[in-house]
Amino acid sequence: HIETFTGGRFSLALNAKDPLCYRRLILESSGIGLERAELKAPRLKWEQECALKMQMNPEQFHREWLELPLFEGLGPWLKDKLIEQRLQENNRAWSEALLKFSPREHPYFLTALKKNKPEVLYLSGQLDTKYHQLGEQLQHLKLAQHLFHPEASHNIHLQDKGWVVCQIRKLYVAMR
């Protein structure tokens, strides 16, 4: 079973709510929310269109979704495996989750990161331009240690689980 999740945003929300309990975060290609309110309405429109497509023609939706630039590094075999898995799942629940767990529903977490200053390990794939640039920005602001896989895009854990595990192990060894 292959998993993808929004655990990064969930971790950021926990840190924002209770910074003393959530002082260390490991984020993989995680967004930090939408900075400006005017970005939220177009995002909602796009997400509603995606949710409708997902319910009307799930296979076509998943194929188009995995053609987004951030999934560039996923090979055809992995994309087919993800689509096969998604088609066995409840597409209505997925479309509802797309709307409910949207970045437009969350606060802009950069503010909390600056205030709470948790230790952050940010992992990204260099082929995933959006999240790679975010990792670079967070490192430049001294809000994260950014490590990137040079041949991966989004979902690094699907493309090279060993690399992700290795980076996390190095972090734990360094914390001792």
Tab-separated table of N, CA and C in Angstrom:
chain	number	residue	atom	x	y	z
A	1	HIS	N	0.847	-1.181	0.000
A	1	HIS	CA	0.000	0.000	0.000
A	1	HIS	C	0.887	1.237	0.000
A	2	ILE	N	0.648	2.178	-0.884
A	2	ILE	CA	1.434	3.400	-0.988
A	2	ILE	C	0.646	4.529	-0.337
A	3	GLU	N	1.303	5.310	0.495
A	3	GLU	CA	0.624	6.397	1.188
A	3	GLU	C	1.144	7.754	0.757
A	4	THR	N	0.271	8.699	0.648
A	4	THR	CA	0.620	10.107	0.575
A	4	THR	C	-0.266	10.778	1.611
A	5	PHE	N	0.173	11.882	2.152
A	5	PHE	CA	-0.561	12.461	3.267
A	5	PHE	C	-0.276	13.947	3.394
A	6	THR	N	-1.019	14.583	4.294
A	6	THR	CA	-0.806	15.991	4.594
A	6	THR	C	-0.237	16.125	5.998
A	7	GLY	N	0.639	15.235	6.366
A	7	GLY	CA	1.218	15.220	7.708
A	7	GLY	C	2.040	16.447	8.027
A	8	GLY	N	2.667	17.052	7.023
A	8	GLY	CA	3.472	18.248	7.259
A	8	GLY	C	2.628	19.407	7.759
A	9	ARG	N	1.521	19.662	7.084
A	9	ARG	CA	0.638	20.748	7.524
A	9	ARG	C	0.060	20.435	8.899
A	10	PHE	N	-0.233	19.164	9.141
A	10	PHE	CA	-0.742	18.763	10.455
A	10	PHE	C	0.313	19.035	11.530
A	11	SER	N	1.562	18.688	11.247
A	11	SER	CA	2.656	18.940	12.189
A	11	SER	C	2.837	20.433	12.436
A	12	LEU	N	2.775	21.220	11.380
A	12	LEU	CA	2.888	22.673	11.522
A	12	LEU	C	1.749	23.235	12.368
A	13	ALA	N	0.547	22.705	12.176
A	13	ALA	CA	-0.599	23.163	12.971
A	13	ALA	C	-0.406	22.812	14.444
A	14	LEU	N	0.109	21.610	14.724
A	14	LEU	CA	0.361	21.230	16.121
A	14	LEU	C	1.399	22.142	16.751
A	15	ASN	N	2.461	22.458	16.014
A	15	ASN	CA	3.483	23.361	16.537
A	15	ASN	C	2.914	24.748	16.785
A	16	ALA	N	2.070	25.217	15.881
A	16	ALA	CA	1.469	26.541	16.047
A	16	ALA	C	0.585	26.575	17.290
A	17	LYS	N	-0.102	25.474	17.554
A	17	LYS	CA	-1.028	25.406	18.687
A	17	LYS	C	-0.301	25.163	20.009
A	18	ASP	N	0.694	24.285	20.009
A	18	ASP	CA	1.392	23.916	21.245
A	18	ASP	C	2.891	23.776	20.984
A	19	PRO	N	3.593	24.906	20.894
A	19	PRO	CA	5.014	24.865	20.512
A	19	PRO	C	5.917	24.147	21.509
A	20	LEU	N	5.516	24.042	22.761
A	20	LEU	CA	6.355	23.353	23.741
A	20	LEU	C	6.332	21.841	23.546
A	21	CYS	N	5.221	21.314	23.102
A	21	CYS	CA	5.121	19.862	22.871
A	21	CYS	C	5.658	19.448	21.511
A	22	TYR	N	5.618	20.347	20.542
A	22	TYR	CA	6.026	20.020	19.176
A	22	TYR	C	7.184	20.938	18.785
A	23	ARG	N	8.366	20.625	19.327
A	23	ARG	CA	9.550	21.472	19.127
A	23	ARG	C	10.412	21.025	17.963
A	24	ARG	N	10.232	19.786	17.513
A	24	ARG	CA	11.016	19.266	16.396
A	24	ARG	C	10.062	18.729	15.333
A	25	LEU	N	10.289	19.164	14.098
A	25	LEU	CA	9.425	18.751	12.996
A	25	LEU	C	10.267	18.206	11.856
A	26	ILE	N	9.791	17.141	11.252
A	26	ILE	CA	10.370	16.632	10.016
A	26	ILE	C	9.293	16.807	8.956
A	27	LEU	N	9.586	17.632	7.972
A	27	LEU	CA	8.618	17.960	6.933
A	27	LEU	C	9.142	17.485	5.585
A	28	GLU	N	8.276	16.835	4.831
A	28	GLU	CA	8.648	16.398	3.480
A	28	GLU	C	7.765	17.135	2.484
A	29	SER	N	8.380	18.024	1.731
A	29	SER	CA	7.662	18.782	0.695
A	29	SER	C	6.341	19.334	1.224
A	30	SER	N	6.412	20.003	2.357
A	30	SER	CA	5.211	20.512	3.029
A	30	SER	C	5.018	21.990	2.769
A	31	GLY	N	3.786	22.344	2.446
A	31	GLY	CA	3.453	23.748	2.266
A	31	GLY	C	3.258	24.438	3.606
A	32	ILE	N	3.370	25.760	3.594
A	32	ILE	CA	3.199	26.520	4.831
A	32	ILE	C	1.954	27.400	4.790
A	33	GLY	N	1.095	27.176	3.819
A	33	GLY	CA	-0.141	27.931	3.732
A	33	GLY	C	-0.044	29.064	2.723
A	34	LEU	N	-1.124	29.776	2.599
A	34	LEU	CA	-1.201	30.889	1.650
A	34	LEU	C	-1.018	32.194	2.419
A	35	GLU	N	-0.044	32.960	1.988
A	35	GLU	CA	0.305	34.191	2.707
A	35	GLU	C	-0.754	35.271	2.551
A	36	ARG	N	-1.299	35.415	1.354
A	36	ARG	CA	-2.214	36.518	1.080
A	36	ARG	C	-3.639	36.006	0.878
A	37	ALA	N	-4.590	36.718	1.461
A	37	ALA	CA	-5.997	36.327	1.402
A	37	ALA	C	-6.522	36.262	-0.032
A	38	GLU	N	-6.004	37.137	-0.927
A	38	GLU	CA	-6.516	37.153	-2.299
A	38	GLU	C	-6.170	35.884	-3.073
A	39	LEU	N	-5.281	35.050	-2.538
A	39	LEU	CA	-4.946	33.780	-3.184
A	39	LEU	C	-5.954	32.678	-2.853
A	40	LYS	N	-6.765	32.910	-1.829
A	40	LYS	CA	-7.661	31.859	-1.350
A	40	LYS	C	-8.854	31.599	-2.272
A	41	ALA	N	-9.453	32.629	-2.833
A	41	ALA	CA	-10.626	32.432	-3.707
A	41	ALA	C	-10.264	31.666	-4.977
A	42	PRO	N	-9.187	32.042	-5.695
A	42	PRO	CA	-8.828	31.231	-6.875
A	42	PRO	C	-8.465	29.796	-6.504
A	43	ARG	N	-7.849	29.620	-5.355
A	43	ARG	CA	-7.495	28.270	-4.901
A	43	ARG	C	-8.765	27.457	-4.652
A	44	LEU	N	-9.763	28.064	-4.007
A	44	LEU	CA	-11.028	27.372	-3.752
A	44	LEU	C	-11.687	26.963	-5.063
A	45	LYS	N	-11.715	27.869	-6.042
A	45	LYS	CA	-12.324	27.550	-7.339
A	45	LYS	C	-11.619	26.356	-7.978
A	46	TRP	N	-10.287	26.372	-7.977
A	46	TRP	CA	-9.504	25.275	-8.560
A	46	TRP	C	-9.781	23.967	-7.816
A	47	GLU	N	-9.809	24.018	-6.481
A	47	GLU	CA	-10.053	22.804	-5.695
A	47	GLU	C	-11.457	22.257	-5.924
A	48	GLN	N	-12.442	23.131	-6.049
A	48	GLN	CA	-13.801	22.679	-6.323
A	48	GLN	C	-13.875	21.991	-7.685
A	49	GLU	N	-13.176	22.539	-8.676
A	49	GLU	CA	-13.120	21.901	-9.997
A	49	GLU	C	-12.456	20.525	-9.900
A	50	CYS	N	-11.380	20.440	-9.139
A	50	CYS	CA	-10.690	19.156	-8.948
A	50	CYS	C	-11.600	18.150	-8.257
A	51	ALA	N	-12.296	18.587	-7.210
A	51	ALA	CA	-13.182	17.693	-6.467
A	51	ALA	C	-14.288	17.151	-7.368
A	52	LEU	N	-14.842	18.004	-8.222
A	52	LEU	CA	-15.890	17.574	-9.155
A	52	LEU	C	-15.328	16.572	-10.161
A	53	LYS	N	-14.154	16.877	-10.730
A	53	LYS	CA	-13.518	15.947	-11.669
A	53	LYS	C	-13.255	14.602	-11.006
A	54	MET	N	-12.821	14.649	-9.758
A	54	MET	CA	-12.501	13.415	-9.055
A	54	MET	C	-13.734	12.532	-8.919
A	55	GLN	N	-14.890	13.138	-8.694
A	55	GLN	CA	-16.118	12.364	-8.549
A	55	GLN	C	-16.683	11.925	-9.896
A	56	MET	N	-16.538	12.773	-10.928
A	56	MET	CA	-17.121	12.462	-12.232
A	56	MET	C	-16.313	11.428	-13.013
A	57	ASN	N	-14.999	11.561	-12.989
A	57	ASN	CA	-14.128	10.650	-13.733
A	57	ASN	C	-12.832	10.463	-12.946
A	58	PRO	N	-12.874	9.601	-11.920
A	58	PRO	CA	-11.726	9.454	-11.023
A	58	PRO	C	-10.415	9.106	-11.731
A	59	GLU	N	-10.468	8.208	-12.688
A	59	GLU	CA	-9.218	7.809	-13.348
A	59	GLU	C	-8.600	8.978	-14.107
A	60	GLN	N	-9.420	9.703	-14.859
A	60	GLN	CA	-8.904	10.855	-15.594
A	60	GLN	C	-8.349	11.900	-14.624
A	61	PHE	N	-9.068	12.130	-13.518
A	61	PHE	CA	-8.588	13.106	-12.535
A	61	PHE	C	-7.203	12.723	-12.020
A	62	HIS	N	-7.053	11.463	-11.586
A	62	HIS	CA	-5.773	11.041	-11.003
A	62	HIS	C	-4.645	11.097	-12.036
A	63	ARG	N	-4.946	10.747	-13.271
A	63	ARG	CA	-3.919	10.841	-14.321
A	63	ARG	C	-3.487	12.297	-14.524
A	64	GLU	N	-4.445	13.213	-14.595
A	64	GLU	CA	-4.117	14.633	-14.763
A	64	GLU	C	-3.381	15.175	-13.539
A	65	TRP	N	-3.815	14.766	-12.349
A	65	TRP	CA	-3.197	15.227	-11.098
A	65	TRP	C	-1.715	14.841	-11.073
A	66	LEU	N	-1.439	13.614	-11.448
A	66	LEU	CA	-0.052	13.138	-11.402
A	66	LEU	C	0.801	13.698	-12.540
A	67	GLU	N	0.199	14.459	-13.451
A	67	GLU	CA	0.965	15.157	-14.481
A	67	GLU	C	1.353	16.567	-14.050
A	68	LEU	N	0.907	16.986	-12.875
A	68	LEU	CA	1.323	18.295	-12.360
A	68	LEU	C	2.843	18.301	-12.227
A	69	PRO	N	3.481	19.442	-12.431
A	69	PRO	CA	4.952	19.509	-12.413
A	69	PRO	C	5.598	18.944	-11.140
A	70	LEU	N	4.939	19.058	-10.010
A	70	LEU	CA	5.583	18.574	-8.790
A	70	LEU	C	5.741	17.057	-8.748
A	71	PHE	N	5.051	16.323	-9.604
A	71	PHE	CA	5.188	14.867	-9.648
A	71	PHE	C	6.084	14.404	-10.795
A	72	GLU	N	6.854	15.314	-11.372
A	72	GLU	CA	7.677	15.026	-12.537
A	72	GLU	C	8.592	13.819	-12.342
A	73	GLY	N	9.132	13.637	-11.167
A	73	GLY	CA	10.091	12.562	-10.921
A	73	GLY	C	9.471	11.186	-10.734
A	74	LEU	N	8.153	11.115	-10.608
A	74	LEU	CA	7.517	9.805	-10.456
A	74	LEU	C	7.516	9.100	-11.811
A	75	GLY	N	8.028	7.912	-11.842
A	75	GLY	CA	8.039	7.151	-13.082
A	75	GLY	C	6.656	6.638	-13.433
A	76	PRO	N	6.472	6.189	-14.676
A	76	PRO	CA	5.160	5.690	-15.119
A	76	PRO	C	4.650	4.533	-14.265
A	77	TRP	N	5.543	3.633	-13.855
A	77	TRP	CA	5.115	2.488	-13.044
A	77	TRP	C	4.520	2.965	-11.730
A	78	LEU	N	5.187	3.919	-11.073
A	78	LEU	CA	4.717	4.414	-9.788
A	78	LEU	C	3.409	5.195	-9.944
A	79	LYS	N	3.304	5.972	-11.013
A	79	LYS	CA	2.060	6.695	-11.266
A	79	LYS	C	0.910	5.712	-11.477
A	80	ASP	N	1.142	4.665	-12.277
A	80	ASP	CA	0.096	3.664	-12.510
A	80	ASP	C	-0.303	2.975	-11.208
A	81	LYS	N	0.674	2.682	-10.360
A	81	LYS	CA	0.400	2.033	-9.068
A	81	LYS	C	-0.445	2.953	-8.183
A	82	LEU	N	-0.101	4.235	-8.140
A	82	LEU	CA	-0.875	5.199	-7.347
A	82	LEU	C	-2.304	5.317	-7.869
A	83	ILE	N	-2.467	5.372	-9.186
A	83	ILE	CA	-3.803	5.473	-9.777
A	83	ILE	C	-4.616	4.227	-9.454
A	84	GLU	N	-4.000	3.060	-9.612
A	84	GLU	CA	-4.680	1.797	-9.289
A	84	GLU	C	-5.163	1.800	-7.845
A	85	GLN	N	-4.310	2.255	-6.943
A	85	GLN	CA	-4.677	2.304	-5.530
A	85	GLN	C	-5.805	3.296	-5.286
A	86	ARG	N	-5.672	4.489	-5.859
A	86	ARG	CA	-6.681	5.529	-5.643
A	86	ARG	C	-8.054	5.108	-6.164
A	87	LEU	N	-8.083	4.366	-7.264
A	87	LEU	CA	-9.360	3.942	-7.831
A	87	LEU	C	-10.078	2.924	-6.946
A	88	GLN	N	-9.360	2.302	-6.034
A	88	GLN	CA	-9.968	1.350	-5.102
A	88	GLN	C	-10.480	2.056	-3.850
A	89	GLU	N	-10.161	3.325	-3.717
A	89	GLU	CA	-10.529	4.075	-2.525
A	89	GLU	C	-11.796	4.886	-2.768
A	90	ASN	N	-12.299	5.501	-1.737
A	90	ASN	CA	-13.525	6.279	-1.786
A	90	ASN	C	-13.224	7.674	-2.362
A	91	ASN	N	-13.557	7.876	-3.625
A	91	ASN	CA	-13.246	9.143	-4.276
A	91	ASN	C	-14.044	10.306	-3.707
A	92	ARG	N	-15.237	10.042	-3.208
A	92	ARG	CA	-16.011	11.109	-2.568
A	92	ARG	C	-15.268	11.589	-1.326
A	93	ALA	N	-14.737	10.669	-0.540
A	93	ALA	CA	-13.984	11.050	0.655
A	93	ALA	C	-12.717	11.821	0.277
A	94	TRP	N	-12.036	11.373	-0.800
A	94	TRP	CA	-10.836	12.077	-1.254
A	94	TRP	C	-11.182	13.486	-1.718
A	95	SER	N	-12.273	13.654	-2.434
A	95	SER	CA	-12.634	14.990	-2.921
A	95	SER	C	-13.016	15.902	-1.752
A	96	GLU	N	-13.687	15.343	-0.744
A	96	GLU	CA	-14.014	16.131	0.447
A	96	GLU	C	-12.740	16.510	1.207
A	97	ALA	N	-11.792	15.579	1.290
A	97	ALA	CA	-10.521	15.850	1.972
A	97	ALA	C	-9.732	16.931	1.238
A	98	LEU	N	-9.777	16.916	-0.091
A	98	LEU	CA	-9.086	17.928	-0.887
A	98	LEU	C	-9.559	19.324	-0.485
A	99	LEU	N	-10.848	19.473	-0.256
A	99	LEU	CA	-11.397	20.768	0.135
A	99	LEU	C	-11.152	21.068	1.610
A	100	LYS	N	-11.308	20.061	2.446
A	100	LYS	CA	-11.205	20.269	3.896
A	100	LYS	C	-9.767	20.536	4.353
A	101	PHE	N	-8.795	19.860	3.767
A	101	PHE	CA	-7.413	19.987	4.219
A	101	PHE	C	-6.596	20.911	3.314
A	102	SER	N	-7.275	21.796	2.648
A	102	SER	CA	-6.648	22.741	1.732
A	102	SER	C	-5.733	23.719	2.469
A	103	PRO	N	-4.664	24.177	1.797
A	103	PRO	CA	-3.831	25.221	2.401
A	103	PRO	C	-4.603	26.514	2.687
A	104	ARG	N	-5.707	26.736	1.960
A	104	ARG	CA	-6.477	27.957	2.200
A	104	ARG	C	-7.261	27.870	3.511
A	105	GLU	N	-7.392	26.645	4.065
A	105	GLU	CA	-8.098	26.442	5.328
A	105	GLU	C	-7.184	26.600	6.537
A	106	HIS	N	-5.899	26.682	6.305
A	106	HIS	CA	-4.930	26.750	7.396
A	106	HIS	C	-4.356	28.152	7.504
A	107	PRO	N	-3.843	28.469	8.679
A	107	PRO	CA	-3.149	29.762	8.786
A	107	PRO	C	-1.841	29.725	7.998
A	108	TYR	N	-1.238	30.864	7.857
A	108	TYR	CA	0.063	30.979	7.214
A	108	TYR	C	1.105	30.593	8.271
A	109	PHE	N	1.667	29.415	8.147
A	109	PHE	CA	2.504	28.849	9.202
A	109	PHE	C	3.886	29.489	9.319
A	110	LEU	N	4.294	30.294	8.360
A	110	LEU	CA	5.600	30.942	8.474
A	110	LEU	C	5.644	31.830	9.715
A	111	THR	N	4.537	32.458	10.030
A	111	THR	CA	4.456	33.310	11.221
A	111	THR	C	4.742	32.500	12.481
A	112	ALA	N	4.128	31.338	12.608
A	112	ALA	CA	4.342	30.484	13.780
A	112	ALA	C	5.773	29.944	13.812
A	113	LEU	N	6.315	29.598	12.649
A	113	LEU	CA	7.700	29.111	12.610
A	113	LEU	C	8.668	30.182	13.110
A	114	LYS	N	8.445	31.412	12.689
A	114	LYS	CA	9.307	32.510	13.134
A	114	LYS	C	9.159	32.748	14.639
A	115	LYS	N	7.957	32.637	15.139
A	115	LYS	CA	7.693	32.894	16.563
A	115	LYS	C	8.174	31.737	17.445
A	116	ASN	N	7.827	30.516	17.065
A	116	ASN	CA	8.083	29.348	17.922
A	116	ASN	C	9.478	28.768	17.755
A	117	LYS	N	10.084	28.985	16.602
A	117	LYS	CA	11.433	28.506	16.290
A	117	LYS	C	11.664	27.014	16.613
A	118	PRO	N	10.797	26.141	16.088
A	118	PRO	CA	11.060	24.709	16.292
A	118	PRO	C	12.271	24.283	15.457
A	119	GLU	N	12.855	23.154	15.826
A	119	GLU	CA	13.905	22.570	14.989
A	119	GLU	C	13.199	21.870	13.834
A	120	VAL	N	13.534	22.242	12.623
A	120	VAL	CA	12.847	21.709	11.445
A	120	VAL	C	13.853	21.083	10.492
A	121	LEU	N	13.593	19.835	10.136
A	121	LEU	CA	14.298	19.187	9.035
A	121	LEU	C	13.315	19.190	7.877
A	122	TYR	N	13.665	19.878	6.806
A	122	TYR	CA	12.787	19.997	5.644
A	122	TYR	C	13.409	19.221	4.497
A	123	LEU	N	12.701	18.194	4.031
A	123	LEU	CA	13.165	17.354	2.930
A	123	LEU	C	12.368	17.689	1.672
A	124	SER	N	13.082	17.815	0.565
A	124	SER	CA	12.393	18.046	-0.707
A	124	SER	C	13.151	17.341	-1.819
A	125	GLY	N	12.474	17.204	-2.936
A	125	GLY	CA	13.117	16.706	-4.145
A	125	GLY	C	13.496	17.892	-5.010
A	126	GLN	N	14.674	17.890	-5.566
A	126	GLN	CA	15.127	19.021	-6.370
A	126	GLN	C	14.262	19.225	-7.615
A	127	LEU	N	13.640	18.164	-8.123
A	127	LEU	CA	12.786	18.287	-9.309
A	127	LEU	C	11.428	18.909	-8.993
A	128	ASP	N	11.083	18.986	-7.724
A	128	ASP	CA	9.841	19.615	-7.284
A	128	ASP	C	10.171	21.072	-6.968
A	129	THR	N	10.148	21.900	-7.993
A	129	THR	CA	10.613	23.285	-7.892
A	129	THR	C	9.926	24.047	-6.765
A	130	LYS	N	8.623	23.917	-6.658
A	130	LYS	CA	7.852	24.682	-5.666
A	130	LYS	C	8.355	24.411	-4.248
A	131	TYR	N	8.413	23.140	-3.862
A	131	TYR	CA	8.779	22.820	-2.485
A	131	TYR	C	10.291	22.871	-2.262
A	132	HIS	N	11.055	22.658	-3.311
A	132	HIS	CA	12.506	22.818	-3.187
A	132	HIS	C	12.833	24.287	-2.882
A	133	GLN	N	12.183	25.199	-3.598
A	133	GLN	CA	12.405	26.634	-3.347
A	133	GLN	C	11.936	27.025	-1.948
A	134	LEU	N	10.837	26.439	-1.489
A	134	LEU	CA	10.363	26.726	-0.134
A	134	LEU	C	11.387	26.252	0.899
A	135	GLY	N	11.941	25.055	0.704
A	135	GLY	CA	12.979	24.557	1.605
A	135	GLY	C	14.188	25.473	1.635
A	136	GLU	N	14.592	25.960	0.461
A	136	GLU	CA	15.717	26.897	0.384
A	136	GLU	C	15.398	28.190	1.135
A	137	GLN	N	14.157	28.677	0.966
A	137	GLN	CA	13.741	29.899	1.653
A	137	GLN	C	13.770	29.697	3.165
A	138	LEU	N	13.232	28.584	3.645
A	138	LEU	CA	13.222	28.319	5.086
A	138	LEU	C	14.634	28.214	5.641
A	139	GLN	N	15.529	27.607	4.875
A	139	GLN	CA	16.919	27.500	5.325
A	139	GLN	C	17.573	28.886	5.341
A	140	HIS	N	17.326	29.672	4.319
A	140	HIS	CA	17.883	31.030	4.244
A	140	HIS	C	17.420	31.870	5.442
A	141	LEU	N	16.168	31.677	5.854
A	141	LEU	CA	15.621	32.403	7.009
A	141	LEU	C	16.052	31.781	8.339
A	142	LYS	N	16.860	30.724	8.256
A	142	LYS	CA	17.338	29.989	9.433
A	142	LYS	C	16.182	29.386	10.240
A	143	LEU	N	15.159	28.934	9.499
A	143	LEU	CA	14.003	28.297	10.121
A	143	LEU	C	13.995	26.794	9.903
A	144	ALA	N	14.918	26.291	9.092
A	144	ALA	CA	14.954	24.852	8.819
A	144	ALA	C	16.323	24.465	8.282
A	145	GLN	N	16.612	23.194	8.485
A	145	GLN	CA	17.728	22.577	7.765
A	145	GLN	C	17.084	21.928	6.546
A	146	HIS	N	17.497	22.339	5.360
A	146	HIS	CA	16.892	21.826	4.136
A	146	HIS	C	17.826	20.817	3.480
A	147	LEU	N	17.333	19.608	3.305
A	147	LEU	CA	18.054	18.583	2.567
A	147	LEU	C	17.197	18.194	1.372
A	148	PHE	N	17.852	17.999	0.229
A	148	PHE	CA	17.067	17.667	-0.954
A	148	PHE	C	17.690	16.497	-1.700
A	149	HIS	N	16.806	15.725	-2.282
A	149	HIS	CA	17.201	14.592	-3.113
A	149	HIS	C	17.354	15.125	-4.534
A	150	PRO	N	18.527	14.988	-5.144
A	150	PRO	CA	18.769	15.606	-6.452
A	150	PRO	C	17.971	15.004	-7.605
A	151	GLU	N	17.439	13.796	-7.440
A	151	GLU	CA	16.744	13.143	-8.553
A	151	GLU	C	15.267	12.883	-8.268
A	152	ALA	N	14.762	13.432	-7.180
A	152	ALA	CA	13.370	13.176	-6.810
A	152	ALA	C	12.523	14.424	-7.006
A	153	SER	N	11.223	14.203	-7.077
A	153	SER	CA	10.288	15.319	-7.133
A	153	SER	C	9.490	15.293	-5.838
A	154	HIS	N	8.197	15.426	-5.930
A	154	HIS	CA	7.328	15.366	-4.762
A	154	HIS	C	7.237	13.898	-4.314
A	155	ASN	N	6.828	13.656	-3.088
A	155	ASN	CA	6.691	12.290	-2.583
A	155	ASN	C	8.018	11.534	-2.624
A	156	ILE	N	9.036	12.107	-2.037
A	156	ILE	CA	10.370	11.495	-2.039
A	156	ILE	C	10.306	10.099	-1.434
A	157	HIS	N	9.476	9.936	-0.403
A	157	HIS	CA	9.393	8.644	0.278
A	157	HIS	C	8.919	7.533	-0.658
A	158	LEU	N	8.244	7.878	-1.733
A	158	LEU	CA	7.833	6.864	-2.718
A	158	LEU	C	8.941	6.574	-3.717
A	159	GLN	N	9.772	7.569	-3.972
A	159	GLN	CA	10.812	7.429	-4.984
A	159	GLN	C	12.103	6.846	-4.432
A	160	ASP	N	12.396	7.167	-3.164
A	160	ASP	CA	13.637	6.664	-2.556
A	160	ASP	C	13.485	6.657	-1.042
A	161	LYS	N	12.724	5.665	-0.564
A	161	LYS	CA	12.456	5.566	0.871
A	161	LYS	C	13.748	5.461	1.673
A	162	GLY	N	14.744	4.764	1.139
A	162	GLY	CA	16.020	4.603	1.828
A	162	GLY	C	16.699	5.937	2.105
A	163	TRP	N	16.613	6.861	1.146
A	163	TRP	CA	17.215	8.183	1.324
A	163	TRP	C	16.524	8.929	2.461
A	164	VAL	N	15.195	8.887	2.482
A	164	VAL	CA	14.430	9.575	3.527
A	164	VAL	C	14.777	8.991	4.891
A	165	VAL	N	14.778	7.668	4.998
A	165	VAL	CA	15.105	7.011	6.265
A	165	VAL	C	16.512	7.388	6.711
A	166	CYS	N	17.458	7.417	5.787
A	166	CYS	CA	18.839	7.776	6.095
A	166	CYS	C	18.927	9.189	6.664
A	167	GLN	N	18.217	10.141	6.074
A	167	GLN	CA	18.249	11.526	6.562
A	167	GLN	C	17.660	11.628	7.966
A	168	ILE	N	16.590	10.897	8.213
A	168	ILE	CA	15.961	10.931	9.538
A	168	ILE	C	16.874	10.268	10.569
A	169	ARG	N	17.509	9.159	10.197
A	169	ARG	CA	18.455	8.503	11.115
A	169	ARG	C	19.609	9.440	11.471
A	170	LYS	N	20.152	10.129	10.470
A	170	LYS	CA	21.252	11.081	10.730
A	170	LYS	C	20.792	12.145	11.722
A	171	LEU	N	19.578	12.598	11.582
A	171	LEU	CA	19.047	13.615	12.502
A	171	LEU	C	18.993	13.071	13.926
A	172	TYR	N	18.487	11.848	14.080
A	172	TYR	CA	18.387	11.263	15.427
A	172	TYR	C	19.762	11.014	16.039
A	173	VAL	N	20.702	10.592	15.244
A	173	VAL	CA	22.069	10.379	15.756
A	173	VAL	C	22.643	11.720	16.215
A	174	ALA	N	22.440	12.766	15.449
A	174	ALA	CA	22.961	14.096	15.796
A	174	ALA	C	22.306	14.651	17.063
A	175	MET	N	21.067	14.231	17.349
A	175	MET	CA	20.361	14.723	18.537
A	175	MET	C	20.840	14.072	19.820
A	176	ARG	N	21.543	12.957	19.717
A	176	ARG	CA	21.979	12.235	20.925
A	176	ARG	C	22.992	12.989	21.695
